[in-house]
CSV table of C-alpha atoms in Angstrom, one decimal:
chain,number,residue,atom,x,y,z
A,1008,MET,CA,5.4,-16.6,-6.2
A,1009,ARG,CA,7.4,-16.2,-3.0
A,1010,TYR,CA,6.2,-16.0,0.6
A,1011,VAL,CA,7.2,-14.4,3.9
A,1012,ASP,CA,8.4,-16.7,6.6
A,1013,HIS,CA,5.3,-18.5,7.7
A,1014,SER,CA,6.4,-18.3,11.3
A,1015,VAL,CA,5.5,-14.6,11.6
A,1016,THR,CA,1.7,-15.0,11.4
A,1017,THR,CA,-1.0,-17.0,13.5
A,1018,SER,CA,-2.7,-18.1,10.3
A,1019,THR,CA,-2.3,-21.3,8.5
A,1020,LYS,CA,-2.1,-19.3,5.1
A,1021,ARG,CA,1.0,-17.9,3.3
A,1022,ILE,CA,1.4,-14.3,2.8
A,1023,SER,CA,2.7,-13.5,-0.7
A,1024,LYS,CA,5.6,-11.0,-1.2
A,1025,ILE,CA,3.6,-9.4,-3.7
A,1026,GLY,CA,-0.1,-8.7,-2.9
A,1027,LEU,CA,-2.9,-6.7,-4.4
A,1028,GLY,CA,-4.0,-3.3,-3.1
A,1029,THR,CA,-7.7,-2.6,-3.9
A,1030,TRP,CA,-8.0,1.1,-3.0
A,1031,GLN,CA,-8.8,1.5,-6.8
A,1032,PHE,CA,-11.9,-0.9,-6.6
A,1033,GLY,CA,-14.9,1.5,-6.6
A,1034,SER,CA,-13.1,4.6,-5.4
A,1035,ARG,CA,-14.0,7.5,-7.7
A,1036,GLU,CA,-10.9,9.3,-7.3
A,1037,TRP,CA,-8.9,6.7,-9.2
A,1038,GLY,CA,-11.3,7.3,-12.3
A,1039,TYR,CA,-11.1,3.7,-13.5
A,1040,GLY,CA,-14.9,3.7,-14.0
A,1041,ASN,CA,-18.0,1.4,-13.7
A,1042,ASP,CA,-16.8,-1.3,-16.2
A,1043,TYR,CA,-13.7,-1.8,-14.2
A,1044,ALA,CA,-15.8,-1.9,-10.7
A,1045,GLY,CA,-18.2,-4.2,-12.4
A,1046,THR,CA,-15.9,-6.7,-14.3
A,1047,GLY,CA,-12.5,-5.6,-14.5
A,1048,ALA,CA,-11.5,-5.8,-10.7
A,1049,ALA,CA,-13.0,-9.3,-10.5
A,1050,LEU,CA,-10.8,-10.4,-13.5
A,1051,VAL,CA,-7.8,-8.9,-11.7
A,1052,VAL,CA,-8.5,-10.9,-8.5
A,1053,ARG,CA,-9.0,-14.2,-10.5
A,1054,ARG,CA,-5.7,-13.7,-12.1
A,1055,ALA,CA,-4.0,-12.8,-8.9
A,1056,LEU,CA,-5.2,-15.9,-7.3
A,1057,GLU,CA,-4.0,-18.1,-10.4
A,1058,LEU,CA,-0.5,-16.5,-10.0
A,1059,GLY,CA,-0.2,-17.4,-6.3
A,1060,ILE,CA,-1.1,-13.9,-4.8
A,1061,THR,CA,-2.6,-14.5,-1.4
A,1062,LEU,CA,-2.4,-11.1,0.2
A,1063,PHE,CA,-5.5,-8.8,-0.5
A,1064,ASP,CA,-5.5,-5.5,1.1
A,1065,THR,CA,-8.7,-3.3,1.3
A,1066,ALA,CA,-10.3,-0.8,3.8
A,1067,GLU,CA,-13.8,0.2,4.9
A,1068,VAL,CA,-12.8,4.0,3.7
A,1069,TYR,CA,-12.0,2.8,0.2
A,1070,GLY,CA,-15.1,3.7,-1.9
A,1071,LEU,CA,-16.9,4.0,1.3
A,1072,GLY,CA,-17.1,0.2,1.7
A,1073,ARG,CA,-17.4,-0.5,-2.2
A,1074,SER,CA,-14.0,-1.9,-2.3
A,1075,GLU,CA,-14.7,-4.4,0.3
A,1076,ARG,CA,-17.9,-5.6,-1.5
A,1077,ILE,CA,-16.0,-5.7,-4.9
A,1078,LEU,CA,-13.3,-7.8,-3.3
A,1079,GLY,CA,-15.6,-10.1,-1.5
A,1080,ALA,CA,-17.6,-10.6,-4.5
A,1081,ALA,CA,-14.6,-11.6,-6.7
A,1082,LEU,CA,-13.3,-14.1,-3.9
A,1083,ALA,CA,-16.8,-15.6,-3.7
A,1084,ALA,CA,-16.9,-16.3,-7.3
A,1085,ASP,CA,-14.1,-18.8,-7.1
A,1086,PRO,CA,-14.2,-20.1,-3.5
A,1087,ASP,CA,-11.8,-23.1,-4.1
A,1088,ALA,CA,-9.1,-20.7,-5.4
A,1089,ALA,CA,-10.1,-18.1,-2.6
A,1090,ARG,CA,-9.6,-20.6,0.2
A,1091,ASP,CA,-5.8,-19.4,0.5
A,1092,ALA,CA,-6.4,-15.7,0.2
A,1093,TYR,CA,-5.2,-13.8,3.3
A,1094,VAL,CA,-7.5,-10.9,3.4
A,1095,ALA,CA,-6.7,-7.6,5.1
A,1096,THR,CA,-8.9,-4.7,5.8
A,1097,LYS,CA,-8.5,-1.5,7.9
A,1098,ILE,CA,-10.8,0.6,10.2
A,1099,MET,CA,-10.7,4.3,9.9
A,1100,PRO,CA,-10.1,5.4,13.4
A,1101,VAL,CA,-12.5,8.4,13.8
A,1102,LEU,CA,-13.5,6.9,17.3
A,1103,PRO,CA,-11.3,3.8,17.7
A,1104,VAL,CA,-12.5,2.9,21.1
A,1105,GLY,CA,-13.2,-0.9,21.7
A,1106,PRO,CA,-16.9,-1.3,21.0
A,1107,VAL,CA,-16.7,0.8,17.9
A,1108,VAL,CA,-13.5,-1.3,16.5
A,1109,GLU,CA,-15.8,-4.4,17.3
A,1110,GLN,CA,-18.6,-3.0,15.5
A,1111,ARG,CA,-16.7,-1.9,12.4
A,1112,ALA,CA,-14.9,-5.2,12.1
A,1113,VAL,CA,-18.1,-6.9,11.9
A,1114,ALA,CA,-19.4,-4.5,9.1
A,1115,SER,CA,-16.4,-4.9,7.3
A,1116,ALA,CA,-16.5,-8.8,7.5
A,1117,HIS,CA,-20.2,-8.5,6.3
A,1118,ARG,CA,-19.2,-6.5,3.2
A,1119,LEU,CA,-16.7,-8.9,2.4
A,1120,GLY,CA,-18.7,-11.9,3.0
A,1121,LEU,CA,-16.4,-13.3,5.2
A,1122,ARG,CA,-16.4,-14.8,8.8
A,1123,HIS,CA,-12.9,-14.3,9.5
A,1124,LEU,CA,-10.4,-11.5,8.8
A,1125,ASP,CA,-7.2,-12.6,8.4
A,1126,LEU,CA,-5.7,-9.2,9.2
A,1127,TYR,CA,-7.5,-6.3,10.8
A,1128,GLN,CA,-5.6,-3.0,10.8
A,1129,VAL,CA,-5.9,0.5,12.3
A,1130,HIS,CA,-5.6,2.6,9.3
A,1131,GLN,CA,-4.0,5.8,10.8
A,1132,PRO,CA,-2.8,6.7,14.4
A,1133,ASN,CA,-5.5,8.8,16.0
A,1134,PRO,CA,-3.8,11.7,17.7
A,1135,ALA,CA,-6.5,12.1,20.5
A,1136,ILE,CA,-7.1,8.5,21.2
A,1137,ARG,CA,-4.2,6.1,22.3
A,1138,ASP,CA,-4.1,2.5,21.4
A,1139,GLY,CA,-4.9,1.6,24.8
A,1140,ALA,CA,-8.4,2.3,24.2
A,1141,THR,CA,-8.3,0.7,20.8
A,1142,MET,CA,-6.4,-2.7,21.3
A,1143,PRO,CA,-9.2,-3.9,23.9
A,1144,GLY,CA,-11.4,-4.1,20.8
A,1145,MET,CA,-8.9,-6.1,18.9
A,1146,ARG,CA,-8.3,-8.6,21.8
A,1147,ALA,CA,-12.2,-9.1,22.0
A,1148,LEU,CA,-12.2,-9.8,18.0
A,1149,ARG,CA,-9.6,-12.3,18.2
A,1150,ALA,CA,-11.1,-14.1,21.2
A,1151,VAL,CA,-14.3,-14.7,19.4
A,1152,GLY,CA,-12.3,-15.7,16.2
A,1153,LEU,CA,-13.4,-12.8,14.0
A,1154,VAL,CA,-10.0,-11.6,13.7
A,1155,GLY,CA,-6.7,-13.4,13.3
A,1156,ASP,CA,-3.6,-11.0,13.0
A,1157,VAL,CA,-3.8,-7.4,14.1
A,1158,GLY,CA,-2.0,-4.7,12.2
A,1159,VAL,CA,-1.5,-0.9,12.2
A,1160,SER,CA,-0.9,1.5,9.3
A,1161,ASN,CA,1.1,4.7,9.1
A,1162,TYR,CA,2.5,4.4,12.7
A,1163,PRO,CA,5.9,5.6,13.6
A,1164,LEU,CA,8.1,3.0,15.4
A,1165,ALA,CA,7.4,4.3,19.0
A,1166,ARG,CA,3.6,4.2,18.4
A,1167,TRP,CA,3.9,0.6,16.8
A,1168,GLN,CA,5.8,-0.6,20.1
A,1169,ALA,CA,2.9,1.0,22.1
A,1170,ALA,CA,0.3,-0.7,20.2
A,1171,ASP,CA,2.1,-4.0,20.6
A,1172,ALA,CA,2.2,-3.3,24.5
A,1173,ALA,CA,-1.5,-2.2,24.5
A,1174,LEU,CA,-2.6,-5.5,22.6
A,1175,GLY,CA,-0.5,-7.7,24.8
A,1176,ALA,CA,0.4,-9.8,21.7
A,1177,PRO,CA,2.5,-9.1,18.6
A,1178,VAL,CA,1.0,-6.4,16.3
A,1179,LEU,CA,2.1,-8.3,13.1
A,1180,SER,CA,2.3,-5.6,10.5
A,1181,ASN,CA,2.7,-1.9,9.9
A,1182,GLN,CA,1.4,-0.7,6.5
A,1183,VAL,CA,3.5,2.4,5.2
A,1184,GLU,CA,4.4,4.1,2.2
A,1185,TYR,CA,7.8,2.5,1.1
A,1186,SER,CA,9.4,2.7,-2.3
A,1187,LEU,CA,12.6,3.8,-4.0
A,1188,ALA,CA,10.9,7.3,-4.2
A,1189,ARG,CA,10.4,7.4,-0.3
A,1190,PRO,CA,12.8,4.8,1.3
A,1191,ARG,CA,13.9,6.9,4.2
A,1192,ARG,CA,10.6,6.4,6.1
A,1193,GLY,CA,11.2,2.9,6.6
A,1194,ALA,CA,14.6,2.3,8.1
A,1195,ALA,CA,13.6,2.1,11.7
A,1196,LEU,CA,10.5,0.0,11.0
A,1197,LEU,CA,12.6,-2.4,9.0
A,1198,ASP,CA,15.1,-3.0,11.8
A,1199,PHE,CA,12.2,-3.6,14.3
A,1200,ALA,CA,10.5,-6.1,11.9
A,1201,ALA,CA,13.6,-7.9,11.3
A,1202,ARG,CA,14.4,-8.1,14.9
A,1203,GLU,CA,10.8,-9.0,16.1
A,1204,SER,CA,9.8,-11.1,13.1
A,1205,ARG,CA,7.1,-8.7,12.0
A,1206,ILE,CA,6.0,-7.5,8.5
A,1207,VAL,CA,6.2,-4.3,6.9
A,1208,ILE,CA,3.6,-3.8,4.1
A,1209,ALA,CA,4.7,-1.5,1.5
A,1210,TYR,CA,1.7,0.5,0.0
A,1211,SER,CA,2.3,2.9,-3.2
A,1212,PRO,CA,5.6,0.6,-3.8
A,1213,LEU,CA,5.9,2.3,-7.3
A,1214,GLY,CA,5.5,5.8,-6.0
A,1215,GLN,CA,1.9,5.8,-7.6
A,1216,GLY,CA,3.6,5.3,-10.9
A,1217,LEU,CA,6.6,7.5,-10.8
A,1218,LEU,CA,8.9,4.5,-10.8
A,1219,SER,CA,7.2,3.1,-13.8
A,1220,GLY,CA,9.2,5.7,-15.9
A,1221,ARG,CA,6.2,6.7,-17.7
A,1222,TYR,CA,6.1,10.1,-16.7
A,1223,ASP,CA,8.5,13.1,-17.1
A,1224,ALA,CA,8.2,16.8,-16.8
A,1225,THR,CA,6.5,17.1,-20.2
A,1226,HIS,CA,4.1,14.2,-19.6
A,1227,ARG,CA,2.5,14.5,-16.3
A,1228,PRO,CA,-0.4,12.4,-15.0
A,1229,SER,CA,-3.8,13.8,-15.1
A,1230,GLY,CA,-5.8,11.6,-12.6
A,1231,ARG,CA,-7.2,13.1,-9.5
A,1232,VAL,CA,-4.9,11.1,-6.9
A,1233,ARG,CA,-1.6,11.4,-8.9
A,1234,SER,CA,-2.0,15.2,-9.9
A,1235,VAL,CA,-2.1,16.2,-6.2
A,1236,ASN,CA,1.0,14.1,-5.4
A,1237,PRO,CA,3.9,16.3,-5.0
A,1238,LEU,CA,6.1,13.6,-6.7
A,1239,PHE,CA,4.7,14.6,-10.0
A,1240,LEU,CA,5.5,18.3,-9.7
A,1241,PRO,CA,7.5,19.1,-12.8
A,1242,ASP,CA,10.7,19.9,-10.7
A,1243,ASN,CA,10.3,16.4,-8.9
A,1244,LEU,CA,10.1,14.7,-12.2
A,1245,VAL,CA,13.2,16.1,-13.3
A,1246,ARG,CA,14.9,15.4,-10.1
A,1247,ALA,CA,13.7,11.7,-10.5
A,1248,THR,CA,15.6,11.4,-13.7
A,1249,PRO,CA,18.9,9.8,-12.5
A,1250,LEU,CA,16.8,7.4,-10.3
A,1251,LEU,CA,14.8,6.3,-13.2
A,1252,ASP,CA,17.8,5.9,-15.4
A,1253,VAL,CA,19.2,3.4,-12.8
A,1254,LEU,CA,16.0,1.6,-12.8
A,1255,ARG,CA,16.1,1.4,-16.5
A,1256,ASP,CA,19.8,0.2,-16.6
A,1257,VAL,CA,19.0,-2.7,-14.0
A,1258,ALA,CA,15.7,-3.5,-15.8
A,1259,ALA,CA,17.6,-4.1,-19.0
A,1260,GLY,CA,19.8,-6.5,-17.4
A,1261,HIS,CA,16.9,-8.7,-16.2
A,1262,GLY,CA,14.6,-8.3,-19.2
A,1263,ALA,CA,12.3,-6.6,-16.9
A,1264,THR,CA,10.4,-3.1,-16.8
A,1265,PRO,CA,11.5,-0.4,-14.3
A,1266,ALA,CA,8.3,-1.0,-12.3
A,1267,GLN,CA,9.2,-4.6,-11.8
A,1268,ILE,CA,12.5,-3.8,-10.5
A,1269,ALA,CA,11.2,-1.3,-8.2
A,1270,LEU,CA,8.9,-3.9,-6.8
A,1271,ALA,CA,11.8,-6.3,-6.5
A,1272,TRP,CA,13.8,-3.7,-4.7
A,1273,ALA,CA,11.0,-3.1,-2.1
A,1274,ILE,CA,10.4,-6.9,-1.3
A,1275,HIS,CA,14.3,-7.5,-1.3
A,1276,HIS,CA,14.0,-7.1,2.4
A,1277,PRO,CA,12.7,-10.5,4.0
A,1278,GLN,CA,10.3,-8.6,6.2
A,1279,VAL,CA,8.8,-6.4,3.4
A,1280,VAL,CA,5.8,-7.4,1.2
A,1281,ALA,CA,4.3,-4.9,-1.4
A,1282,ILE,CA,0.7,-4.2,-2.3
A,1283,PRO,CA,0.6,-2.6,-5.8
A,1284,GLY,CA,-2.8,-1.9,-7.4
A,1285,ALA,CA,-3.5,-3.2,-10.8
A,1286,SER,CA,-5.5,-1.5,-13.5
A,1287,GLY,CA,-6.1,-4.7,-15.2
A,1288,VAL,CA,-4.9,-8.3,-15.7
A,1289,ALA,CA,-1.7,-7.4,-17.5
A,1290,GLN,CA,-0.6,-5.4,-14.7
A,1291,VAL,CA,-1.3,-7.8,-12.2
A,1292,GLU,CA,0.8,-10.4,-14.2
A,1293,SER,CA,3.7,-8.0,-14.5
A,1294,ASN,CA,3.4,-7.2,-10.6
A,1295,ALA,CA,3.6,-10.9,-9.7
A,1296,ALA,CA,6.6,-11.6,-12.0
A,1297,ALA,CA,8.5,-9.1,-10.1
A,1298,ALA,CA,8.5,-11.6,-7.2
A,1299,GLU,CA,10.8,-14.0,-9.2
A,1300,ILE,CA,13.5,-11.2,-9.9
A,1301,ALA,CA,16.5,-11.6,-7.6
A,1302,LEU,CA,18.7,-8.3,-7.6
A,1303,THR,CA,22.2,-8.8,-7.0
A,1304,ASN,CA,24.0,-7.0,-4.0
A,1305,ASP,CA,25.4,-4.5,-6.4
A,1306,GLU,CA,22.0,-3.7,-8.1
A,1307,TYR,CA,20.3,-3.3,-5.0
A,1308,ALA,CA,23.2,-1.0,-3.6
A,1309,ALA,CA,23.1,0.9,-6.9
A,1310,LEU,CA,19.3,1.5,-6.7
A,1311,THR,CA,19.5,2.3,-3.0
A,1312,THR,CA,22.3,5.0,-3.6
A,1313,ALA,CA,20.3,6.4,-6.5
A,1314,SER,CA,17.2,6.6,-4.2
A,1315,ASP,CA,19.1,8.4,-1.4
A,1316,ARG,CA,20.1,11.0,-3.9
A,1317,PHE,CA,16.7,11.7,-4.9
A,1318,THR,CA,15.5,14.7,-3.0
A,1319,PRO,CA,12.1,15.8,-4.1
A,1320,VAL,CA,10.6,19.0,-3.1
A,1321,ALA,CA,8.6,18.2,0.0
A,1322,GLY,CA,6.7,19.9,2.9
A,1323,ARG,CA,5.5,23.4,2.6
A,1324,ALA,CA,7.4,24.1,-0.7
A,1325,ALA,CA,5.6,21.1,-2.1
A,1326,PHE,CA,2.2,22.1,-0.9
A,1327,THR,CA,2.7,25.5,-2.4
A,1328,ALA,CA,3.8,24.2,-5.8
A,1329,VAL,CA,0.8,21.8,-6.1
A,1330,ALA,CA,-1.5,24.4,-5.0
A,1331,GLY,CA,-0.3,26.5,-7.8
A,1332,GLU,CA,-0.3,23.8,-10.3
A,1333,THR,CA,-3.9,23.0,-9.6
A,1334,LEU,CA,-4.9,26.7,-9.7
A,1335,ARG,CA,-3.2,27.3,-12.9
A,1336,GLY,CA,-4.8,24.4,-14.3
A,1337,ALA,CA,-8.3,25.6,-13.6
A,1338,GLY,CA,-7.3,29.0,-15.3
A,1339,ILE,CA,-6.7,30.7,-11.9
A,1340,PRO,CA,-3.6,33.2,-11.8
A,1341,TRP,CA,-1.6,31.7,-8.8
A,1342,LYS,CA,-0.4,35.0,-7.5
A,1343,THR,CA,-3.6,36.3,-6.3
A,1344,GLY,CA,-5.5,33.0,-6.2
A,1345,ARG,CA,-8.6,34.5,-8.1
A,1346,LYS,CA,-9.8,34.3,-11.5
A,1347,ALA,CA,-8.5,37.0,-14.0
């Protein structure tokens, strides 16, 4: 396993370049079921620790706290191995003022069974409440030792910088959607992270499975989360074919899978770590192995070029198309929006 430069964090723990995202732990929308929540997730966490994965990301909103509980129980089952775990969670900022931030952090720590949160993140920028009202709570949490590093998620660059100023200390990380399927979202953030020794945490680094190469226009995903993702519209699956072809070509040269090459591309930048989920032990093993793949400059450039040429249907057109697919799947004619 590879790790980010240790100087970026206040923690004594290392942050692995490949982490484990746990949105699927206990969240009904992923449809993994009770067996996974009860035993499968714990096996994934245990194997991740064995493979040198240290970064574990969750949030209070995932399964309405259930993800935190499942992760906490899995870590508690092997305290020696979990000693190096760098645990990150997030507050959903409905009212992210100082006292609320403090209370929610205490609640998350309780669910996780921890006395210290290595990274506490604001899950979304609140359009009505600026970070000047939020960061005093983060400062208080750091002062009492409940929180180590502070992070944000889904923040544009200007707001990340504003949060930095409001905290009066480095806001270590910004967790954003970043992958070959959506690379343009990260350029300015990467420049800032490199200049200021910060971290960009890439969620959905596999485009929720698009970059695995398992899906095409005739074989679309059926799960709730993926079925409403515009990337899996038939038109976008066709448009993704050239990108997937390059992924497969590079993967063949490394004896790897397209998913592993997609992860290797994401973490190629020194300031990027990726937090793919895992449906089982085999997948977490595959994800961890991606950290050992070193792309050549030519391979990285070819993948980036193919990514830049991928122009999925987005915005209002994508919303309309997803709505139409959903209604047609329910047997409702799209033109009227009513049952025939």
